[in-house]
Amino acid sequence: MKFSLYVAPVFATVGLVSGVPFKRDVDPALVPEFGVTAGVNPTGTGDCDGIANPAGNVIKIPCSCPPDRASFLQSLNANVNAGKVVNNPSVSVTFPTDDSKDSQLARLQTAIVTLQNLNGPGKGCPAASTTFLVQQKVVQDGTVVSTPAASSTLTPRSSGIDTSLVPGFGVSPGVNPTGTGDCDGTTNAAGQVVKIPCSCPPDRNAFIQSLETNVAAGFVVNNPSVKVSFPEDNSKDSQLARLQTAIVTLQNLNGPGKGCPAASTTFLAQQKAIQDGTAAPAPAASSAAAPAPTSVSSPVPTTSGVNVALVPEFGHAAGLNPTGTGDCDGITNDAGQVIKVPCSCPPNRDTFIASLNANVAAGHVVNNPSVQLTFPADESNASKAARINAALVTLQNLNGPGVGCPAASTTFLAQLKAVQG
């Protein structure tokens, strides 16, 4: 019996492999923000608050919506790479990266259909669990500020506002809890500490996300009768307008009149200082977000002289994909693997800045005095690197010598590499 063996030419296999187009993930800075937090005001039947409709009525949504941001981005990337919704192949998608109106609308549409088909054909989260439709309308109406072009920038500005102009809270949550849900807020004119919910002020990133959504819409999305603006010049009227927008965003964070009180921030004090002419000049608006904005005077002076606009952003949220053992997702390493970090990391932004201020004022890490640091305010690469390093050692020694959060709970090392590289 004769056997014949056919050996396929090697070049044919190589040709097939090389013909497969290379796919890469989308720039997350171009992915629309949800603008809504999951699990707000649960009814006990599985429903929670979504956005408010134009009549001011809150739309009920599943409490699990919107989904975890990292999971959503993963699904979005899979859909864009496939050119269609993987869970509903009849729906085509694109994700152009230029700044044209059509491209912005295409990205929003891709986000919407990804959301709606997250777990199968038509099985996902409703559009009302996000502000995607509101964002779509403002783009269509031509009232939205241009989004940034795709880049390696670590801090997205989805609504076009300069986040360095957003007033600082000036208060940390959870101070001196009474055991009944109340904590210390600001001190009133009579010298008495005003009690506030211990969850206030909110997470800084979540607040800025809501603020950006409101500014893009021109009104408070959760209370549409309240108009807002966010002018970026340095006039007295513009500074007051920005503070007023911050106040109404804070007060309507979770629905009409449902949010945090002004006494959970120093917004009113900042407002009075501007009205009285005693506030320092506000920073000029920058043309693009960056890990370290230009050095300017802060409207909220700090005892150490640190301008909070120059403090590097974490670039990562706490509590992503908890394992149940205290670990959550940190950043992804160069090998594409997610590094596990404590679920409490990165820390509360205001708490972190308070520690950074104390360290910079001392010239060393208070919790680890052998570690020296500086926080120069100029725009040289050496000064940017020094500021990132000051943030890094503050993070790592937050609760004692070497007791804090790992660098992998932030993008500090990536920012450092970008500055040094």
XYZ file of C-alpha atoms in Angstrom:
421
model
C 0.000 0.000 0.000
C 1.349 3.405 -0.945
C 0.895 6.533 1.120
C 1.407 10.031 -0.177
C 2.129 12.963 2.075
C 1.319 16.499 1.006
C 3.327 19.206 2.701
C 1.705 22.644 2.460
C 4.144 25.380 1.489
C 5.203 27.415 4.477
C 4.703 30.666 2.613
C 0.967 29.996 2.277
C 0.490 29.829 6.049
C 2.598 32.900 6.560
C 0.565 34.746 3.974
C -2.664 33.914 5.789
C -1.344 35.103 9.136
C 0.075 38.327 7.761
C -3.240 39.082 6.041
C -5.095 39.415 9.368
C -5.417 43.121 10.181
C -3.943 44.200 13.487
C -6.581 45.256 16.017
C -6.041 47.656 18.856
C -8.226 48.931 21.654
C -9.984 52.270 21.379
C -8.679 55.345 23.165
C -10.665 55.318 26.457
C -10.489 59.132 26.487
C -12.936 59.080 23.554
C -15.427 56.693 25.173
C -18.438 58.650 26.489
C -18.829 58.713 30.268
C -21.940 57.098 31.798
C -22.902 60.203 33.783
C -24.956 58.017 36.153
C -23.986 55.921 39.185
C -25.420 52.430 39.695
C -27.461 51.527 42.775
C -28.941 54.946 43.618
C -32.127 54.918 45.763
C -33.038 51.206 45.429
C -36.770 50.429 45.670
C -36.215 46.911 46.999
C -37.648 45.385 43.817
C -34.464 45.635 41.764
C -35.076 49.135 40.450
C -32.939 52.213 41.127
C -32.811 55.803 39.921
C -31.618 56.549 36.410
C -31.615 59.938 34.713
C -34.436 62.444 34.978
C -36.534 62.964 31.851
C -37.289 66.473 30.481
C -40.348 66.614 32.764
C -38.083 66.203 35.768
C -39.263 62.663 36.555
C -36.603 60.126 37.505
C -36.607 57.064 35.242
C -36.255 53.727 37.034
C -33.505 51.386 35.835
C -32.039 48.050 37.008
C -29.853 48.652 40.061
C -26.966 46.884 38.312
C -26.916 49.569 35.608
C -24.833 51.207 34.310
C -22.334 48.327 34.304
C -18.811 48.252 35.664
C -16.767 50.656 33.528
C -13.922 48.202 32.871
C -16.365 45.482 31.698
C -18.124 47.966 29.444
C -14.848 49.072 27.842
C -13.908 45.426 27.289
C -17.189 44.784 25.453
C -16.860 48.011 23.491
C -13.351 47.065 22.361
C -14.552 43.612 21.268
C -17.404 45.153 19.261
C -15.235 47.796 17.594
C -12.585 45.212 16.659
C -15.318 43.002 15.172
C -17.025 45.910 13.384
C -20.347 44.799 14.847
C -21.995 44.068 18.183
C -20.657 40.622 19.055
C -23.834 39.760 21.001
C -26.082 41.052 18.202
C -24.147 40.677 14.904
C -26.777 42.402 12.752
C -25.836 45.722 14.393
C -22.755 47.293 12.788
C -20.520 49.687 14.741
C -17.696 52.106 14.078
C -15.494 54.169 16.360
C -13.839 56.974 14.369
C -11.329 59.026 16.341
C -11.548 62.447 14.704
C -13.444 65.394 16.197
C -16.162 65.833 13.567
C -19.822 65.897 14.554
C -20.512 62.660 12.656
C -17.642 60.883 14.397
C -18.777 61.999 17.853
C -22.287 60.719 17.074
C -20.892 57.425 15.750
C -18.932 56.877 18.969
C -22.015 57.608 21.079
C -24.142 55.235 18.982
C -21.550 52.486 19.402
C -21.565 53.074 23.165
C -25.388 52.882 23.244
C -25.713 49.617 21.303
C -22.852 48.074 23.294
C -24.713 48.985 26.485
C -28.050 47.631 25.257
C -26.610 44.294 24.088
C -24.089 43.729 26.853
C -25.282 40.263 27.835
C -27.006 39.113 24.637
C -29.286 40.416 21.847
C -31.269 43.221 23.489
C -30.070 42.124 26.928
C -28.124 44.816 28.666
C -28.739 48.185 30.280
C -31.206 50.824 29.067
C -29.974 54.125 27.663
C -31.645 55.828 30.656
C -28.953 54.316 32.885
C -26.549 56.788 31.260
C -26.588 60.297 29.819
C -25.679 58.963 26.356
C -28.923 60.232 24.769
C -28.439 63.656 26.357
C -24.878 63.771 25.050
C -26.137 62.682 21.640
C -28.689 65.497 21.588
C -26.197 68.201 22.519
C -23.835 67.007 19.779
C -26.694 67.001 17.248
C -27.800 70.475 18.357
C -24.263 71.791 18.090
C -24.089 72.881 21.746
C -21.395 70.478 22.872
C -17.772 71.582 23.175
C -15.370 69.637 20.975
C -13.952 66.431 22.389
C -10.189 65.873 22.349
C -8.589 64.093 19.435
C -7.286 60.589 20.150
C -3.996 60.788 22.022
C -1.986 59.296 24.840
C -3.303 61.901 27.295
C -4.032 60.288 30.641
C -6.788 62.684 31.750
C -9.780 62.847 29.375
C -11.921 65.965 29.065
C -15.096 64.492 27.625
C -17.134 67.717 27.885
C -14.315 70.041 26.980
C -14.095 71.726 30.395
C -10.724 72.360 32.004
C -10.813 70.243 35.176
C -8.209 72.481 36.800
C -10.964 75.139 36.997
C -13.334 72.895 38.987
C -13.388 74.204 42.586
C -11.821 71.970 45.238
C -14.160 70.563 47.906
C -12.010 71.768 50.807
C -13.663 69.150 53.066
C -13.052 65.398 53.486
C -15.885 62.874 53.961
C -16.225 60.734 57.064
C -14.753 63.149 59.626
C -15.858 62.531 63.256
C -18.820 60.210 62.553
C -21.610 60.354 65.144
C -22.754 56.792 64.479
C -26.059 57.997 63.057
C -24.786 58.739 59.551
C -23.673 62.296 60.260
C -20.129 63.644 60.101
C -18.421 67.026 60.347
C -18.804 69.498 57.508
C -17.705 73.123 57.401
C -17.853 75.533 60.322
C -20.574 78.186 60.076
C -20.248 81.915 60.811
C -21.095 81.271 64.488
C -18.137 78.901 64.796
C -20.300 75.772 64.930
C -19.505 72.671 62.894
C -22.323 71.844 60.477
C -23.251 68.157 60.365
C -23.405 66.512 56.938
C -23.928 62.968 55.581
C -20.739 60.956 56.081
C -20.725 60.095 52.360
C -20.339 63.772 51.479
C -18.592 65.312 49.663
C -18.744 62.644 46.946
C -15.907 60.900 45.149
C -14.059 63.595 43.187
C -13.994 61.707 39.881
C -17.725 60.921 40.061
C -18.454 64.583 40.825
C -16.412 65.856 37.874
C -18.092 63.294 35.619
C -21.536 64.657 36.637
C -20.324 68.238 36.283
C -19.026 67.588 32.767
C -22.333 65.990 31.769
C -24.300 68.967 33.112
C -22.070 71.491 31.365
C -22.342 69.593 28.076
C -26.157 69.615 28.406
C -26.352 73.259 29.544
C -28.537 72.252 32.489
C -28.489 69.889 35.473
C -29.383 66.534 33.920
C -31.010 65.347 37.169
C -32.976 68.622 37.494
C -33.422 70.042 33.974
C -35.013 73.324 35.077
C -31.658 74.418 36.567
C -29.434 75.972 33.885
C -25.640 75.889 34.171
C -22.609 77.365 32.449
C -18.875 76.956 32.880
C -17.050 79.928 31.330
C -13.280 79.534 31.408
C -12.048 83.128 31.572
C -10.772 84.721 34.765
C -13.452 87.376 35.304
C -15.303 87.622 38.598
C -18.612 86.682 36.935
C -17.085 83.590 35.325
C -15.534 82.380 38.580
C -18.913 82.795 40.292
C -20.690 80.969 37.444
C -18.304 78.027 37.781
C -18.906 77.851 41.544
C -22.666 78.018 41.082
C -22.494 75.158 38.573
C -20.425 73.140 41.050
C -22.964 73.830 43.838
C -26.064 72.777 41.855
C -24.257 69.715 40.499
C -23.420 68.731 44.080
C -26.983 69.306 45.324
C -28.620 67.310 42.514
C -26.050 64.541 42.177
C -28.497 61.632 42.553
C -31.770 63.247 41.502
C -33.739 66.502 41.850
C -32.586 67.949 45.181
C -30.885 64.658 46.072
C -27.183 65.082 46.577
C -24.785 66.619 49.072
C -25.319 69.904 50.922
C -23.143 72.934 50.191
C -21.855 72.648 53.777
C -19.981 69.494 52.744
C -17.644 71.786 50.776
C -16.166 75.255 51.017
C -17.986 76.329 47.848
C -20.006 79.038 49.643
C -16.879 80.398 51.337
C -15.098 80.472 47.989
C -18.113 82.206 46.476
C -18.099 84.871 49.205
C -14.352 85.424 48.844
C -14.772 86.071 45.114
C -17.751 88.356 45.692
C -15.782 90.300 48.322
C -12.707 90.470 46.113
C -10.484 88.606 48.585
C -9.940 85.415 46.546
C -6.712 84.700 44.681
C -6.995 84.710 40.856
C -8.418 81.542 39.348
C -6.229 79.517 36.964
C -6.456 80.328 33.273
C -8.129 77.650 31.159
C -5.699 75.273 29.484
C -6.188 74.204 25.885
C -5.919 70.476 26.653
C -5.876 68.176 29.643
C -2.481 66.916 30.749
C -0.971 65.050 33.701
C 0.485 68.332 34.980
C -1.254 71.607 34.020
C 0.505 74.950 33.885
C 1.368 76.483 37.247
C -1.208 79.054 38.280
C -2.660 80.540 41.412
C -5.372 78.380 42.946
C -8.682 79.924 44.075
C -8.350 77.761 47.200
C -4.982 78.510 48.820
C -3.321 75.698 50.756
C -1.016 75.984 53.742
C 1.804 74.248 51.896
C 1.458 76.374 48.776
C 0.589 73.334 46.628
C -1.667 74.156 43.693
C -4.149 71.260 43.472
C -4.314 71.769 39.705
C -0.732 70.460 39.561
C -1.380 67.300 41.593
C -1.284 64.283 39.216
C -4.604 62.533 38.690
C -4.912 58.926 39.898
C -6.116 57.788 36.478
C -7.836 54.809 38.078
C -10.929 54.185 40.209
C -11.095 52.203 43.448
C -13.210 49.075 43.936
C -13.179 47.641 40.400
C -14.111 43.947 40.061
C -13.716 42.905 43.728
C -12.589 39.294 44.249
C -14.234 39.024 47.667
C -10.857 38.724 49.384
C -10.137 42.455 49.542
C -8.451 42.674 46.152
C -9.693 44.649 43.150
C -8.408 45.497 39.694
C -5.529 47.925 39.404
C -3.843 49.009 36.199
C -2.819 46.656 33.395
C 0.905 45.870 33.149
C 2.980 45.786 29.960
C 2.110 42.117 29.472
C -1.600 42.986 29.377
C -2.302 41.474 32.804
C -4.435 43.298 35.375
C -2.552 43.876 38.626
C -4.564 43.278 41.797
C -4.628 46.089 44.391
C -6.474 46.659 47.682
C -10.087 47.625 46.957
C -9.633 50.792 49.030
C -6.962 52.037 46.603
C -6.468 54.613 45.280
C -7.595 56.589 48.356
C -10.156 59.366 48.608
C -8.811 62.271 46.558
C -9.258 64.961 49.224
C -7.604 62.793 51.884
C -4.686 62.170 49.541
C -4.255 65.878 48.780
C -4.378 66.695 52.511
C -1.507 64.236 53.089
C 0.414 65.574 50.108
C 0.036 69.124 51.411
C 1.360 68.076 54.830
C 4.333 66.305 53.256
C 5.234 69.196 50.955
C 4.995 71.667 53.837
C 7.374 69.459 55.854
C 9.757 68.805 52.953
C 9.575 65.074 53.617
C 6.997 62.313 54.001
C 5.534 62.891 57.464
C 4.858 59.160 57.905
C 8.362 58.249 56.681
C 10.700 61.200 57.411
C 13.714 59.691 55.652
C 11.950 60.192 52.313
C 12.517 63.725 51.018
C 10.242 65.355 48.458
C 9.665 68.592 46.584
C 6.751 70.018 44.616
C 8.109 72.644 42.194
C 5.462 74.549 40.247
C 7.207 75.277 36.942
C 6.630 73.384 33.727
C 10.027 71.738 33.168
C 10.067 67.952 32.778
C 12.258 67.712 35.886
C 9.627 69.579 37.929
C 6.786 67.485 36.536
C 8.747 64.337 37.473
C 9.382 65.729 40.970
C 5.656 66.364 41.469
C 4.727 62.857 40.306
C 7.380 61.385 42.616
C 6.009 63.431 45.548
C 2.554 62.050 44.788
C 3.921 58.515 44.513
C 5.749 58.476 47.878
C 2.758 60.150 49.551
C 0.547 57.359 48.197
C 2.894 54.593 49.326
C 3.283 55.958 52.879
C -0.258 57.213 53.406
C -0.907 55.377 56.677
C 2.652 54.804 57.937
C 6.167 53.901 56.734
C 5.536 51.806 53.620
C 1.882 51.425 54.563
C -0.356 52.914 51.901
C -1.485 52.141 48.367
C 0.672 50.575 45.631
C 1.694 52.527 42.547
C -0.369 50.057 40.489
C -3.544 51.594 41.937
C -2.761 54.703 39.855
C -1.189 55.655 36.540
C 1.599 57.589 38.303
C 4.373 55.385 36.888
C 2.988 55.698 33.358
C 2.805 59.466 33.790
C 6.382 59.493 35.113
C 7.574 57.449 32.139
C 5.803 59.813 29.736
C 7.522 62.825 31.291
C 10.933 61.179 31.415
C 10.647 59.505 28.044
